[in-house]
């Protein structure tokens, strides 16, 4: 490999690493925006045609306004502490589009009861206007339980929070 080819290869690798760093930043901004109810931030990191796919729960939202409305409603229903983390992400980049997968860990408190849950996120992103933006987010909660109940059960692994039981 001559010098020109080596430089081109290094530039391509730097571009890939910058993309991965930008995608991680967007995913972190998503978690912060949900936790702090910063809807302007959420709008900034989503494309106009963004989709949230929660079909496991019968929910599918398409378009930035529909997604923001869903997230606002969701946070109104869960008016207590909420902390979301995305862990162990895997990211693949193809020029101006990317896919990422991560584990999700969510902790809630409600009426002095501690809840913990986890599942998976599948992200699709597009590089647009000098930043990585979310085009599609699919999530699945595998376990949502109380600390007192534990998480060793084989069935009924996703509890509905008491105040949401009659709201679907």
mmCIF file of C-alpha atoms in Angstrom:
data_model
loop_
_atom_site.group_PDB
_atom_site.id
_atom_site.type_symbol
_atom_site.label_atom_id
_atom_site.label_comp_id
_atom_site.label_asym_id
_atom_site.label_seq_id
_atom_site.Cartn_x
_atom_site.Cartn_y
_atom_site.Cartn_z
ATOM 1 C CA UNK A 1 0.000 0.000 0.000
ATOM 2 C CA UNK A 2 1.493 3.328 -1.015
ATOM 3 C CA UNK A 3 1.276 6.504 1.049
ATOM 4 C CA UNK A 4 -1.754 7.881 -0.810
ATOM 5 C CA UNK A 5 -3.700 4.639 -0.278
ATOM 6 C CA UNK A 6 -2.737 4.568 3.412
ATOM 7 C CA UNK A 7 -3.895 8.161 3.920
ATOM 8 C CA UNK A 8 -7.188 7.426 2.131
ATOM 9 C CA UNK A 9 -7.692 4.326 4.292
ATOM 10 C CA UNK A 10 -6.995 6.279 7.487
ATOM 11 C CA UNK A 11 -9.367 9.069 6.438
ATOM 12 C CA UNK A 12 -12.107 6.507 5.826
ATOM 13 C CA UNK A 13 -11.513 4.950 9.268
ATOM 14 C CA UNK A 14 -11.591 8.367 10.967
ATOM 15 C CA UNK A 15 -14.884 9.117 9.192
ATOM 16 C CA UNK A 16 -16.341 5.792 10.416
ATOM 17 C CA UNK A 17 -15.198 6.415 14.004
ATOM 18 C CA UNK A 18 -16.619 9.953 13.950
ATOM 19 C CA UNK A 19 -19.926 8.538 12.725
ATOM 20 C CA UNK A 20 -20.013 5.987 15.562
ATOM 21 C CA UNK A 21 -19.243 8.730 18.079
ATOM 22 C CA UNK A 22 -22.023 10.912 16.632
ATOM 23 C CA UNK A 23 -24.506 8.015 16.757
ATOM 24 C CA UNK A 24 -23.642 7.314 20.395
ATOM 25 C CA UNK A 25 -24.212 10.996 21.117
ATOM 26 C CA UNK A 26 -27.645 10.908 19.447
ATOM 27 C CA UNK A 27 -28.665 7.793 21.419
ATOM 28 C CA UNK A 28 -27.511 9.435 24.679
ATOM 29 C CA UNK A 29 -29.395 12.627 23.776
ATOM 30 C CA UNK A 30 -32.541 10.537 23.235
ATOM 31 C CA UNK A 31 -32.316 9.101 26.768
ATOM 32 C CA UNK A 32 -31.644 12.514 28.297
ATOM 33 C CA UNK A 33 -34.468 14.130 26.325
ATOM 34 C CA UNK A 34 -36.980 11.510 27.512
ATOM 35 C CA UNK A 35 -35.777 11.666 31.132
ATOM 36 C CA UNK A 36 -35.827 15.477 31.263
ATOM 37 C CA UNK A 37 -38.849 15.958 28.975
ATOM 38 C CA UNK A 38 -36.803 18.156 26.669
ATOM 39 C CA UNK A 39 -39.047 17.977 23.608
ATOM 40 C CA UNK A 40 -37.092 20.573 21.633
ATOM 41 C CA UNK A 41 -34.012 18.363 21.982
ATOM 42 C CA UNK A 42 -36.021 15.311 20.989
ATOM 43 C CA UNK A 43 -37.318 17.090 17.917
ATOM 44 C CA UNK A 44 -33.782 18.109 16.957
ATOM 45 C CA UNK A 45 -32.478 14.530 16.926
ATOM 46 C CA UNK A 46 -35.380 13.039 14.928
ATOM 47 C CA UNK A 47 -35.971 13.174 11.195
ATOM 48 C CA UNK A 48 -39.294 14.485 9.914
ATOM 49 C CA UNK A 49 -40.284 10.918 8.911
ATOM 50 C CA UNK A 50 -39.199 9.280 12.195
ATOM 51 C CA UNK A 51 -40.989 6.125 13.354
ATOM 52 C CA UNK A 52 -41.345 4.564 16.805
ATOM 53 C CA UNK A 53 -42.333 0.923 16.539
ATOM 54 C CA UNK A 54 -43.693 -0.639 19.734
ATOM 55 C CA UNK A 55 -45.905 -3.214 18.023
ATOM 56 C CA UNK A 56 -45.257 -5.641 20.886
ATOM 57 C CA UNK A 57 -47.546 -3.273 22.759
ATOM 58 C CA UNK A 58 -49.801 -2.441 19.821
ATOM 59 C CA UNK A 59 -48.218 0.968 19.228
ATOM 60 C CA UNK A 60 -46.741 2.425 16.033
ATOM 61 C CA UNK A 61 -46.114 6.148 15.482
ATOM 62 C CA UNK A 62 -44.921 7.763 12.256
ATOM 63 C CA UNK A 63 -43.826 11.353 11.695
ATOM 64 C CA UNK A 64 -42.059 13.716 14.058
ATOM 65 C CA UNK A 65 -45.194 15.265 15.547
ATOM 66 C CA UNK A 66 -46.847 11.874 16.164
ATOM 67 C CA UNK A 67 -43.673 10.590 17.850
ATOM 68 C CA UNK A 68 -43.318 13.698 20.025
ATOM 69 C CA UNK A 69 -47.014 13.518 20.987
ATOM 70 C CA UNK A 70 -46.606 9.852 21.985
ATOM 71 C CA UNK A 71 -43.498 10.557 24.087
ATOM 72 C CA UNK A 72 -45.216 13.487 25.823
ATOM 73 C CA UNK A 73 -48.267 11.315 26.622
ATOM 74 C CA UNK A 74 -46.026 8.538 27.871
ATOM 75 C CA UNK A 75 -44.180 10.882 30.234
ATOM 76 C CA UNK A 76 -47.483 12.335 31.473
ATOM 77 C CA UNK A 77 -48.544 8.811 32.408
ATOM 78 C CA UNK A 78 -45.306 8.107 34.251
ATOM 79 C CA UNK A 79 -45.038 11.235 36.418
ATOM 80 C CA UNK A 80 -42.281 9.940 38.642
ATOM 81 C CA UNK A 81 -38.564 9.449 38.471
ATOM 82 C CA UNK A 82 -37.373 7.762 35.322
ATOM 83 C CA UNK A 83 -33.860 6.857 34.298
ATOM 84 C CA UNK A 84 -33.087 5.159 31.029
ATOM 85 C CA UNK A 85 -29.733 3.787 29.934
ATOM 86 C CA UNK A 86 -28.623 2.250 26.666
ATOM 87 C CA UNK A 87 -25.894 -0.337 27.048
ATOM 88 C CA UNK A 88 -23.679 -2.551 24.898
ATOM 89 C CA UNK A 89 -24.482 -0.885 21.639
ATOM 90 C CA UNK A 90 -23.488 -2.335 18.289
ATOM 91 C CA UNK A 91 -23.276 0.137 15.434
ATOM 92 C CA UNK A 92 -22.872 -0.331 11.687
ATOM 93 C CA UNK A 93 -22.408 2.636 9.388
ATOM 94 C CA UNK A 94 -23.038 2.797 5.644
ATOM 95 C CA UNK A 95 -22.016 6.296 4.503
ATOM 96 C CA UNK A 96 -25.049 8.442 5.528
ATOM 97 C CA UNK A 97 -27.206 5.757 7.171
ATOM 98 C CA UNK A 98 -26.585 3.573 10.179
ATOM 99 C CA UNK A 99 -28.116 0.868 12.332
ATOM 100 C CA UNK A 100 -27.521 0.345 16.005
ATOM 101 C CA UNK A 101 -28.698 -2.113 18.618
ATOM 102 C CA UNK A 102 -28.525 -1.667 22.359
ATOM 103 C CA UNK A 103 -29.799 -3.107 25.587
ATOM 104 C CA UNK A 104 -32.105 -0.822 27.509
ATOM 105 C CA UNK A 105 -32.184 -0.572 31.293
ATOM 106 C CA UNK A 106 -35.009 1.474 32.831
ATOM 107 C CA UNK A 107 -35.569 2.303 36.480
ATOM 108 C CA UNK A 108 -38.754 3.862 37.886
ATOM 109 C CA UNK A 109 -40.187 4.663 41.257
ATOM 110 C CA UNK A 110 -43.905 4.914 41.811
ATOM 111 C CA UNK A 111 -45.698 5.187 45.182
ATOM 112 C CA UNK A 112 -42.458 4.295 46.989
ATOM 113 C CA UNK A 113 -42.116 1.075 44.964
ATOM 114 C CA UNK A 114 -39.016 0.483 42.855
ATOM 115 C CA UNK A 115 -39.423 -0.852 39.323
ATOM 116 C CA UNK A 116 -36.691 -2.098 37.041
ATOM 117 C CA UNK A 117 -37.002 -3.193 33.453
ATOM 118 C CA UNK A 118 -34.881 -4.102 30.494
ATOM 119 C CA UNK A 119 -35.182 -4.917 26.858
ATOM 120 C CA UNK A 120 -33.726 -3.985 23.486
ATOM 121 C CA UNK A 121 -33.601 -1.014 21.185
ATOM 122 C CA UNK A 122 -33.063 -1.187 17.441
ATOM 123 C CA UNK A 123 -32.102 2.182 15.976
ATOM 124 C CA UNK A 124 -32.002 3.381 12.376
ATOM 125 C CA UNK A 125 -30.310 6.726 11.789
ATOM 126 C CA UNK A 126 -29.533 9.082 8.932
ATOM 127 C CA UNK A 127 -26.820 11.729 8.695
ATOM 128 C CA UNK A 128 -28.690 14.931 7.947
ATOM 129 C CA UNK A 129 -27.775 18.611 8.436
ATOM 130 C CA UNK A 130 -24.401 17.783 10.024
ATOM 131 C CA UNK A 131 -25.694 15.345 12.638
ATOM 132 C CA UNK A 132 -27.012 11.815 13.084
ATOM 133 C CA UNK A 133 -30.802 11.757 13.471
ATOM 134 C CA UNK A 134 -33.160 8.958 14.422
ATOM 135 C CA UNK A 135 -35.301 7.662 11.550
ATOM 136 C CA UNK A 136 -36.707 4.590 13.278
ATOM 137 C CA UNK A 137 -36.692 3.264 16.807
ATOM 138 C CA UNK A 138 -38.008 -0.178 17.654
ATOM 139 C CA UNK A 139 -38.056 -1.187 21.269
ATOM 140 C CA UNK A 140 -39.105 -4.231 23.193
ATOM 141 C CA UNK A 141 -39.347 -4.493 26.967
ATOM 142 C CA UNK A 142 -38.535 -8.051 28.051
ATOM 143 C CA UNK A 143 -38.879 -7.587 31.814
ATOM 144 C CA UNK A 144 -40.573 -4.913 33.935
ATOM 145 C CA UNK A 145 -40.887 -5.834 37.565
ATOM 146 C CA UNK A 146 -40.584 -4.570 41.107
ATOM 147 C CA UNK A 147 -37.527 -5.189 43.203
ATOM 148 C CA UNK A 148 -39.657 -6.972 45.798
ATOM 149 C CA UNK A 149 -41.075 -9.310 43.117
ATOM 150 C CA UNK A 150 -37.696 -9.955 41.537
ATOM 151 C CA UNK A 151 -37.044 -11.072 37.984
ATOM 152 C CA UNK A 152 -36.583 -14.831 38.153
ATOM 153 C CA UNK A 153 -40.087 -15.635 36.923
ATOM 154 C CA UNK A 154 -40.711 -17.620 33.742
ATOM 155 C CA UNK A 155 -44.056 -15.976 32.906
ATOM 156 C CA UNK A 156 -45.707 -12.584 33.425
ATOM 157 C CA UNK A 157 -42.345 -10.869 33.097
ATOM 158 C CA UNK A 158 -43.694 -7.429 32.131
ATOM 159 C CA UNK A 159 -45.798 -5.803 34.846
ATOM 160 C CA UNK A 160 -48.093 -2.922 34.029
ATOM 161 C CA UNK A 161 -47.603 -0.079 36.462
ATOM 162 C CA UNK A 162 -50.624 0.156 38.801
ATOM 163 C CA UNK A 163 -51.863 3.525 37.525
ATOM 164 C CA UNK A 164 -51.709 2.311 33.886
ATOM 165 C CA UNK A 165 -53.516 -1.007 34.308
ATOM 166 C CA UNK A 166 -56.804 0.269 32.893
ATOM 167 C CA UNK A 167 -55.241 2.523 30.237
ATOM 168 C CA UNK A 168 -53.724 -0.194 28.006
#
